[in-house]
Amino acid sequence: MSNLNKKIKKDELKESLYAIFSQFGQILEILLSWSLKMRGQAFVIFKEVSSATNALHSIQGFPFSNKTMCIQYATTDSDIIAKMKGTFVEWVCKWELRKPKSQQMPSAKKAVQVGAAAPVVGTVQGPSVLENPPNHILFLTNLPEETNKLLLSMLFNQFPDFKEVFLVPWGHGIAFVEFDNEVQARACLRCPEGL
């Protein structure tokens, strides 16, 4: 996925992505690179392709930290998936091959983990969507410190097709509210602020 907020700390971003995507299936790994080229991108590696497909269709265009997530399948298998399939090939840098054998790094340092897999939600290059598409999950931010799951559940329970609330424990003032469909989530958004 791409178009992630680059100002969020790496650990917090990883935990938030886990909270968002874990509802779709078992996550094997979440890979983030903070290099200039890869900043704002992440790879979420699911155990099953069906989990990745559900996540791709459900979360595509989801507004996350004031940006719209762009999600696409990765083009190659990640190392962890390749090892499970038995197709893993150790990756070697081109410049390593040019060095004399005496100067080459030990083989343990040659392996570089690069994220991407068939059952992965991966990077996308291209224009971001300007308008937020409909989604059945609402992302809440700037919640007061005293907010808890019970309070949010009672608040949103008045809306039809309300499913559940997930309060992010490590992200202060962040929560997700899930509805059965986009129509009901959108109706909730149109409700006046005072409820």
Coordinates of N, CA and C in Angstrom, one line a residue:
M1 N 0.8 -1.2 0.0 CA 0.0 0.0 0.0 C 0.9 1.2 0.0
S2 N 0.3 2.3 -0.5 CA 1.1 3.6 -0.5 C 0.2 4.7 -0.1
N3 N 0.8 5.9 -0.1 CA 0.1 7.1 0.3 C -0.2 7.1 1.8
L4 N 0.7 6.6 2.6 CA 0.6 6.6 4.0 C 1.3 7.9 4.5
N5 N 0.8 8.3 5.7 CA 1.3 9.5 6.3 C 2.8 9.3 6.7
K6 N 3.7 10.1 6.2 CA 5.1 9.9 6.4 C 5.6 10.5 7.8
K7 N 4.7 11.2 8.5 CA 5.0 11.8 9.7 C 4.8 10.9 10.9
I8 N 4.1 9.8 10.7 CA 3.8 8.9 11.8 C 5.1 8.0 12.1
K9 N 5.4 7.8 13.3 CA 6.6 7.0 13.7 C 6.4 5.6 13.2
K10 N 7.5 4.9 12.8 CA 7.4 3.6 12.2 C 6.7 2.6 13.1
D11 N 7.0 2.5 14.3 CA 6.4 1.5 15.2 C 4.9 1.8 15.4
E12 N 4.5 3.1 15.5 CA 3.0 3.4 15.6 C 2.3 3.1 14.3
L13 N 2.9 3.3 13.2 CA 2.3 3.0 11.9 C 2.1 1.5 11.8
K14 N 3.1 0.7 12.1 CA 3.0 -0.7 12.1 C 1.9 -1.2 12.9
E15 N 1.8 -0.7 14.1 CA 0.7 -1.2 15.0 C -0.7 -0.8 14.5
S16 N -0.8 0.4 14.0 CA -2.0 0.9 13.4 C -2.4 0.0 12.2
L17 N -1.5 -0.3 11.3 CA -1.8 -1.1 10.2 C -2.2 -2.5 10.6
Y18 N -1.6 -3.0 11.7 CA -2.0 -4.3 12.2 C -3.4 -4.3 12.7
A19 N -3.7 -3.2 13.4 CA -5.1 -3.1 13.9 C -6.1 -3.0 12.8
I20 N -5.8 -2.3 11.7 CA -6.7 -2.2 10.6 C -6.9 -3.5 9.8
F21 N -5.7 -4.2 9.5 CA -5.8 -5.3 8.6 C -6.0 -6.7 9.3
S22 N -5.8 -6.8 10.6 CA -5.9 -8.1 11.3 C -7.3 -8.6 11.3
Q23 N -8.3 -7.8 11.1 CA -9.7 -8.2 11.0 C -9.9 -9.1 9.8
F24 N -9.0 -9.1 8.8 CA -9.3 -9.8 7.5 C -8.6 -11.1 7.5
G25 N -7.7 -11.4 8.4 CA -7.1 -12.7 8.5 C -5.7 -12.7 9.2
Q26 N -5.0 -13.8 9.2 CA -3.8 -13.9 9.9 C -2.7 -13.1 9.1
I27 N -2.0 -12.2 9.8 CA -0.9 -11.4 9.2 C 0.4 -12.1 9.6
L28 N 1.2 -12.4 8.6 CA 2.5 -13.0 8.9 C 3.5 -11.9 9.2
E29 N 3.4 -10.8 8.5 CA 4.5 -9.8 8.6 C 4.0 -8.4 8.1
I30 N 4.4 -7.3 8.6 CA 4.2 -6.0 8.1 C 5.5 -5.4 7.9
L31 N 5.8 -5.0 6.6 CA 7.2 -4.5 6.3 C 7.0 -3.0 6.0
L32 N 7.9 -2.2 6.6 CA 8.0 -0.8 6.4 C 9.4 -0.4 6.1
S33 N 9.7 0.4 5.2 CA 11.0 0.9 5.0 C 11.0 2.4 5.1
W34 N 11.9 3.0 5.8 CA 11.9 4.4 6.0 C 13.0 5.1 5.1
S35 N 13.4 4.4 4.0 CA 14.3 5.0 3.1 C 13.5 6.0 2.3
L36 N 14.2 7.0 1.7 CA 13.5 8.1 1.0 C 12.6 7.6 -0.1
K37 N 13.0 6.6 -0.9 CA 12.2 6.0 -2.0 C 11.0 5.3 -1.5
M38 N 11.1 4.6 -0.3 CA 10.0 3.7 0.1 C 9.1 4.3 1.2
R39 N 9.5 5.5 1.7 CA 8.7 6.2 2.7 C 7.3 6.4 2.3
G40 N 6.4 6.1 3.2 CA 4.9 6.2 2.9 C 4.3 5.0 2.3
Q41 N 5.1 3.9 2.2 CA 4.7 2.6 1.7 C 4.8 1.5 2.7
A42 N 4.0 0.5 2.6 CA 4.1 -0.6 3.5 C 3.6 -1.9 2.7
F43 N 4.1 -3.0 3.2 CA 3.7 -4.3 2.7 C 3.0 -5.1 3.9
V44 N 1.8 -5.5 3.7 CA 1.1 -6.3 4.7 C 1.0 -7.7 4.1
I45 N 1.6 -8.7 4.8 CA 1.7 -10.0 4.2 C 0.7 -10.9 5.0
F46 N -0.3 -11.4 4.3 CA -1.3 -12.3 4.9 C -0.9 -13.7 4.6
K47 N -1.4 -14.6 5.4 CA -1.1 -16.1 5.2 C -1.9 -16.6 4.0
E48 N -3.2 -16.1 3.9 CA -4.0 -16.6 2.8 C -4.3 -15.5 1.8
V49 N -4.4 -15.8 0.5 CA -4.7 -14.9 -0.6 C -6.1 -14.3 -0.4
S50 N -7.0 -15.1 0.1 CA -8.4 -14.6 0.3 C -8.4 -13.5 1.3
S51 N -7.6 -13.6 2.3 CA -7.6 -12.5 3.3 C -7.1 -11.2 2.7
A52 N -6.1 -11.3 1.8 CA -5.5 -10.1 1.2 C -6.6 -9.6 0.2
T53 N -7.3 -10.4 -0.5 CA -8.4 -10.0 -1.4 C -9.4 -9.2 -0.6
N54 N -9.9 -9.8 0.5 CA -10.9 -9.1 1.3 C -10.4 -7.7 1.8
A55 N -9.2 -7.7 2.2 CA -8.6 -6.4 2.7 C -8.5 -5.4 1.6
L56 N -8.1 -5.9 0.4 CA -7.9 -5.0 -0.8 C -9.3 -4.4 -1.1
H57 N -10.3 -5.1 -1.2 CA -11.6 -4.6 -1.6 C -12.3 -3.8 -0.5
S58 N -12.1 -4.1 0.8 CA -12.7 -3.4 1.9 C -12.0 -2.1 2.3
I59 N -10.7 -2.1 2.2 CA -9.9 -1.0 2.7 C -9.5 0.0 1.6
Q60 N -9.6 -0.4 0.4 CA -9.2 0.5 -0.7 C -9.8 1.9 -0.6
G61 N -8.9 2.9 -0.6 CA -9.4 4.2 -0.5 C -9.8 4.7 1.0
F62 N -9.4 3.8 1.9 CA -9.8 4.1 3.3 C -9.0 5.4 3.8
P63 N -9.6 6.4 4.4 CA -8.9 7.5 4.9 C -8.2 7.2 6.2
F64 N -6.9 7.3 6.2 CA -6.0 6.9 7.3 C -5.1 8.1 7.6
S65 N -5.2 8.7 8.7 CA -4.3 9.9 9.1 C -4.3 11.0 8.0
N66 N -5.5 11.4 7.6 CA -5.7 12.4 6.7 C -5.2 12.2 5.3
K67 N -5.0 10.9 4.9 CA -4.6 10.5 3.6 C -5.4 9.3 3.2
T68 N -5.6 9.1 1.9 CA -6.3 8.0 1.4 C -5.4 6.9 1.0
M69 N -5.6 5.7 1.6 CA -4.7 4.5 1.3 C -4.9 4.0 -0.1
C70 N -3.8 3.8 -0.8 CA -3.9 3.2 -2.1 C -3.3 1.8 -2.0
I71 N -4.1 0.8 -2.3 CA -3.8 -0.6 -2.1 C -3.7 -1.4 -3.4
Q72 N -2.8 -2.3 -3.5 CA -2.6 -3.1 -4.6 C -1.9 -4.4 -4.2
Y73 N -2.1 -5.5 -5.0 CA -1.3 -6.7 -4.7 C 0.2 -6.4 -5.1
A74 N 1.1 -7.1 -4.4 CA 2.5 -7.0 -4.7 C 2.7 -7.8 -6.0
T75 N 3.8 -7.5 -6.6 CA 4.1 -8.2 -7.9 C 4.9 -9.5 -7.7
T76 N 5.6 -9.7 -6.6 CA 6.4 -10.9 -6.3 C 6.1 -11.4 -4.9
D77 N 6.5 -12.6 -4.7 CA 6.3 -13.2 -3.3 C 7.3 -12.6 -2.4
S78 N 6.9 -12.4 -1.1 CA 7.8 -12.0 -0.1 C 8.7 -13.1 0.3
D79 N 9.7 -12.9 1.0 CA 10.6 -13.9 1.5 C 9.9 -14.9 2.3
I80 N 9.1 -14.5 3.2 CA 8.4 -15.4 4.1 C 7.4 -16.3 3.4
I81 N 6.8 -15.8 2.3 CA 5.9 -16.7 1.5 C 6.7 -17.6 0.7
A82 N 7.8 -17.1 0.1 CA 8.6 -17.9 -0.8 C 9.2 -19.1 0.0
K83 N 9.6 -18.8 1.3 CA 10.1 -19.9 2.2 C 9.0 -20.9 2.4
M84 N 7.8 -20.5 2.6 CA 6.7 -21.4 2.9 C 6.4 -22.3 1.7
K85 N 6.5 -21.7 0.5 CA 6.3 -22.4 -0.8 C 7.5 -23.2 -1.2
G86 N 8.7 -23.0 -0.6 CA 9.9 -23.7 -1.0 C 10.5 -23.1 -2.2
T87 N 10.2 -21.8 -2.6 CA 10.8 -21.2 -3.8 C 11.7 -20.1 -3.5
F88 N 12.1 -20.0 -2.2 CA 13.0 -18.9 -1.8 C 14.4 -19.0 -2.4
V89 N 14.9 -17.9 -3.0 CA 16.2 -17.8 -3.5 C 16.9 -16.6 -2.8
E90 N 18.1 -16.8 -2.3 CA 18.8 -15.8 -1.6 C 19.1 -14.7 -2.6
W91 N 18.9 -13.5 -2.1 CA 19.1 -12.3 -2.9 C 20.5 -11.7 -2.7
V92 N 21.2 -11.4 -3.7 CA 22.5 -10.8 -3.6 C 22.6 -9.5 -4.4
C93 N 23.2 -8.5 -3.8 CA 23.4 -7.2 -4.5 C 24.3 -7.3 -5.6
K94 N 24.1 -6.6 -6.7 CA 24.9 -6.6 -7.9 C 26.3 -6.2 -7.5
W95 N 26.5 -5.2 -6.7 CA 27.9 -4.7 -6.3 C 28.6 -5.8 -5.6
E96 N 27.9 -6.7 -4.9 CA 28.6 -7.8 -4.1 C 29.2 -8.7 -5.1
L97 N 28.6 -8.9 -6.3 CA 29.1 -9.9 -7.3 C 30.4 -9.3 -7.9
R98 N 30.6 -8.0 -8.0 CA 31.8 -7.4 -8.6 C 33.0 -7.5 -7.7
K99 N 32.8 -7.6 -6.4 CA 34.0 -7.7 -5.5 C 34.7 -9.0 -5.6
P100 N 36.0 -9.0 -5.3 CA 36.7 -10.3 -5.2 C 36.1 -11.1 -4.0
K101 N 36.2 -12.4 -4.1 CA 35.5 -13.3 -3.1 C 36.0 -13.0 -1.7
S102 N 37.3 -12.5 -1.5 CA 37.8 -12.3 -0.2 C 37.1 -11.1 0.5
Q103 N 36.6 -10.2 -0.3 CA 35.9 -9.0 0.2 C 34.4 -9.1 0.4
Q104 N 33.8 -10.2 -0.1 CA 32.4 -10.3 -0.1 C 31.9 -10.5 1.3
M105 N 30.7 -10.1 1.6 CA 30.1 -10.2 2.9 C 29.8 -11.7 3.2
P106 N 29.7 -12.1 4.4 CA 29.3 -13.5 4.8 C 27.8 -13.6 4.3
S107 N 27.5 -14.9 3.9 CA 26.2 -15.1 3.3 C 25.0 -14.7 4.2
A108 N 25.2 -14.7 5.5 CA 24.1 -14.3 6.4 C 23.7 -12.9 6.2
K109 N 24.7 -12.0 5.8 CA 24.4 -10.6 5.6 C 23.9 -10.3 4.2
K110 N 24.0 -11.3 3.3 CA 23.6 -11.0 1.9 C 22.1 -11.0 1.8
A111 N 21.4 -11.8 2.6 CA 20.0 -11.9 2.4 C 19.3 -10.6 2.9
V112 N 18.5 -10.0 2.1 CA 17.8 -8.8 2.3 C 16.3 -9.1 2.3
Q113 N 15.6 -8.7 3.3 CA 14.2 -8.9 3.3 C 13.5 -7.8 2.5
V114 N 12.9 -8.2 1.4 CA 12.1 -7.2 0.7 C 10.6 -7.7 0.7
G115 N 9.8 -6.8 1.0 CA 8.4 -7.2 1.2 C 7.7 -7.3 -0.2
A116 N 6.8 -8.2 -0.3 CA 6.0 -8.4 -1.5 C 5.6 -9.9 -1.5
A117 N 4.4 -10.1 -1.8 CA 3.9 -11.5 -2.0 C 2.6 -11.5 -2.7
A118 N 2.3 -12.6 -3.2 CA 1.0 -12.8 -3.8 C -0.1 -12.5 -2.8
P119 N -0.1 -13.1 -1.6 CA -1.2 -12.8 -0.7 C -0.8 -11.6 0.2
V120 N -0.4 -10.5 -0.5 CA 0.0 -9.3 0.2 C -0.7 -8.1 -0.4
V121 N -1.0 -7.2 0.5 CA -1.4 -5.9 0.0 C -0.2 -5.0 -0.1
G122 N 0.2 -4.6 -1.3 CA 1.5 -4.0 -1.6 C 1.4 -2.6 -2.1
T123 N 2.5 -2.1 -2.7 CA 2.6 -0.7 -3.1 C 1.9 -0.5 -4.4
V124 N 1.6 0.8 -4.6 CA 1.0 1.3 -5.8 C 1.6 2.6 -6.1
Q125 N 2.0 2.8 -7.3 CA 2.5 4.1 -7.8 C 1.4 4.7 -8.7
G126 N 1.2 6.0 -8.4 CA 0.2 6.7 -9.3 C -0.5 7.7 -8.5
P127 N -1.5 8.4 -9.1 CA -2.2 9.5 -8.4 C -3.1 9.0 -7.3
S128 N -3.2 9.7 -6.3 CA -4.0 9.3 -5.2 C -5.4 9.8 -5.4
V129 N -6.4 9.2 -4.8 CA -7.8 9.6 -5.0 C -8.0 10.8 -4.1
L130 N -8.6 11.8 -4.7 CA -8.8 13.0 -4.0 C -10.0 13.0 -3.1
E131 N -11.1 12.3 -3.5 CA -12.3 12.2 -2.7 C -12.4 10.9 -2.0
N132 N -12.8 10.9 -0.8 CA -12.9 9.6 0.0 C -14.0 8.8 -0.5
P133 N -13.8 7.6 -1.0 CA -14.8 6.7 -1.5 C -15.6 6.1 -0.3
P134 N -16.8 5.7 -0.5 CA -17.6 5.1 0.6 C -16.9 3.9 1.2
N135 N -17.0 3.8 2.5 CA -16.4 2.6 3.2 C -17.3 2.3 4.4
H136 N -17.3 1.0 4.8 CA -18.1 0.6 5.9 C -17.4 0.8 7.3
I137 N -16.2 1.2 7.3 CA -15.4 1.4 8.5 C -15.1 2.9 8.6
L138 N -15.5 3.5 9.7 CA -15.2 4.9 10.0 C -13.9 5.0 10.9
F139 N -13.0 5.9 10.6 CA -11.8 6.2 11.3 C -12.0 7.4 12.1
L140 N -11.9 7.3 13.5 CA -12.1 8.4 14.4 C -10.7 8.9 14.9
T141 N -10.6 10.2 15.0 CA -9.3 10.7 15.5 C -9.7 11.9 16.5
N142 N -8.7 12.3 17.2 CA -8.9 13.4 18.2 C -9.9 13.1 19.2
L143 N -10.0 11.9 19.7 CA -11.0 11.5 20.7 C -10.4 12.0 22.1
P144 N -11.3 12.4 23.0 CA -10.8 12.7 24.3 C -10.2 11.5 25.0
E145 N -9.3 11.8 26.0 CA -8.5 10.7 26.7 C -9.5 9.7 27.4
E146 N -10.6 10.2 27.9 CA -11.5 9.4 28.7 C -12.4 8.5 27.9
T147 N -12.3 8.6 26.6 CA -13.1 7.8 25.7 C -12.7 6.3 25.8
N148 N -13.7 5.4 25.9 CA -13.5 4.0 26.0 C -14.4 3.3 25.1
K149 N -14.2 2.0 24.9 CA -15.0 1.2 24.0 C -16.5 1.1 24.3
L150 N -16.8 1.0 25.6 CA -18.2 1.0 26.0 C -18.9 2.3 25.6
L151 N -18.3 3.4 25.9 CA -18.9 4.7 25.5 C -19.1 4.9 24.0
L152 N -18.1 4.5 23.2 CA -18.3 4.6 21.8 C -19.3 3.6 21.3
S153 N -19.4 2.4 21.8 CA -20.4 1.4 21.5 C -21.8 1.9 21.7
M154 N -22.0 2.6 22.9 CA -23.3 3.1 23.3 C -23.7 4.3 22.3
L155 N -22.7 5.1 21.9 CA -22.9 6.2 21.1 C -23.3 5.8 19.7
F156 N -22.6 4.8 19.1 CA -22.9 4.3 17.7 C -24.0 3.3 17.6
N157 N -24.4 2.7 18.7 CA -25.4 1.6 18.7 C -26.7 2.1 18.3
Q158 N -26.9 3.5 18.3 CA -28.2 4.0 17.9 C -28.4 4.0 16.4
F159 N -27.3 3.7 15.6 CA -27.3 3.7 14.2 C -27.6 2.3 13.7
P160 N -28.5 2.1 12.7 CA -28.7 0.8 12.2 C -27.5 0.2 11.6
D161 N -27.4 -1.1 11.6 CA -26.3 -1.9 11.1 C -25.0 -1.6 11.7
F162 N -24.9 -1.1 12.9 CA -23.7 -0.9 13.6 C -23.1 -2.3 14.0
K163 N -21.9 -2.5 13.8 CA -21.3 -3.8 14.0 C -20.4 -3.8 15.3
E164 N -19.3 -3.0 15.3 CA -18.4 -3.0 16.4 C -17.5 -1.8 16.4
V165 N -16.9 -1.5 17.6 CA -15.9 -0.4 17.8 C -14.6 -1.1 18.1
F166 N -13.5 -0.5 17.6 CA -12.2 -1.0 18.0 C -11.4 0.3 18.4
L167 N -11.0 0.4 19.6 CA -10.3 1.5 20.1 C -8.8 1.1 20.1
V168 N -8.0 1.9 19.4 CA -6.6 1.6 19.3 C -5.9 2.0 20.6
P169 N -5.3 1.0 21.3 CA -4.8 1.2 22.6 C -3.5 2.1 22.6
W170 N -2.7 1.9 21.6 CA -1.4 2.6 21.5 C -1.5 3.9 20.8
G171 N -2.6 4.2 20.1 CA -2.8 5.4 19.4 C -3.8 6.2 20.1
H172 N -3.3 7.2 20.9 CA -4.2 8.0 21.8 C -5.2 8.7 20.9
G173 N -6.5 8.5 21.2 CA -7.6 9.3 20.6 C -7.9 8.7 19.2
I174 N -7.6 7.4 18.9 CA -7.9 6.8 17.6 C -8.8 5.6 17.8
A175 N -9.8 5.5 16.9 CA -10.7 4.4 17.0 C -11.3 4.1 15.6
F176 N -11.8 2.9 15.4 CA -12.5 2.5 14.2 C -13.9 2.0 14.6
V177 N -14.8 2.4 13.7 CA -16.2 2.0 14.0 C -16.7 1.3 12.7
E178 N -17.1 0.1 12.9 CA -17.5 -0.8 11.7 C -19.0 -0.9 11.6
F179 N -19.5 -0.8 10.4 CA -20.9 -1.0 10.1 C -21.0 -2.1 9.1
D180 N -22.2 -2.7 8.9 CA -22.4 -3.8 8.0 C -22.3 -3.3 6.5
N181 N -22.6 -2.0 6.2 CA -22.4 -1.6 4.8 C -22.1 -0.1 4.8
E182 N -21.7 0.4 3.6 CA -21.2 1.8 3.4 C -22.4 2.8 3.6
V183 N -23.6 2.4 3.2 CA -24.7 3.3 3.3 C -25.0 3.7 4.8
Q184 N -24.9 2.8 5.7 CA -25.1 3.1 7.1 C -24.0 3.9 7.7
A185 N -22.8 3.6 7.2 CA -21.6 4.4 7.7 C -21.7 5.8 7.2
R186 N -22.1 6.0 6.0 CA -22.3 7.3 5.4 C -23.4 8.1 6.1
A187 N -24.5 7.4 6.5 CA -25.6 8.0 7.2 C -25.1 8.5 8.6
C188 N -24.3 7.7 9.2 CA -23.7 8.1 10.5 C -22.9 9.4 10.3
L189 N -22.1 9.5 9.2 CA -21.3 10.7 9.0 C -22.2 12.0 8.8
R190 N -23.4 11.8 8.3 CA -24.3 12.9 8.0 C -25.0 13.4 9.3
C191 N -24.9 12.7 10.4 CA -25.5 13.0 11.6 C -24.9 14.2 12.2
P192 N -25.7 15.1 12.9 CA -25.1 16.3 13.5 C -24.1 16.0 14.6
E193 N -23.1 16.9 14.8 CA -22.0 16.6 15.7 C -22.5 16.3 17.1
G194 N -23.5 16.9 17.6 CA -24.0 16.7 19.0 C -24.6 15.3 19.2
L195 N -25.0 14.6 18.1 CA -25.7 13.3 18.1 C -26.9 13.5 18.9

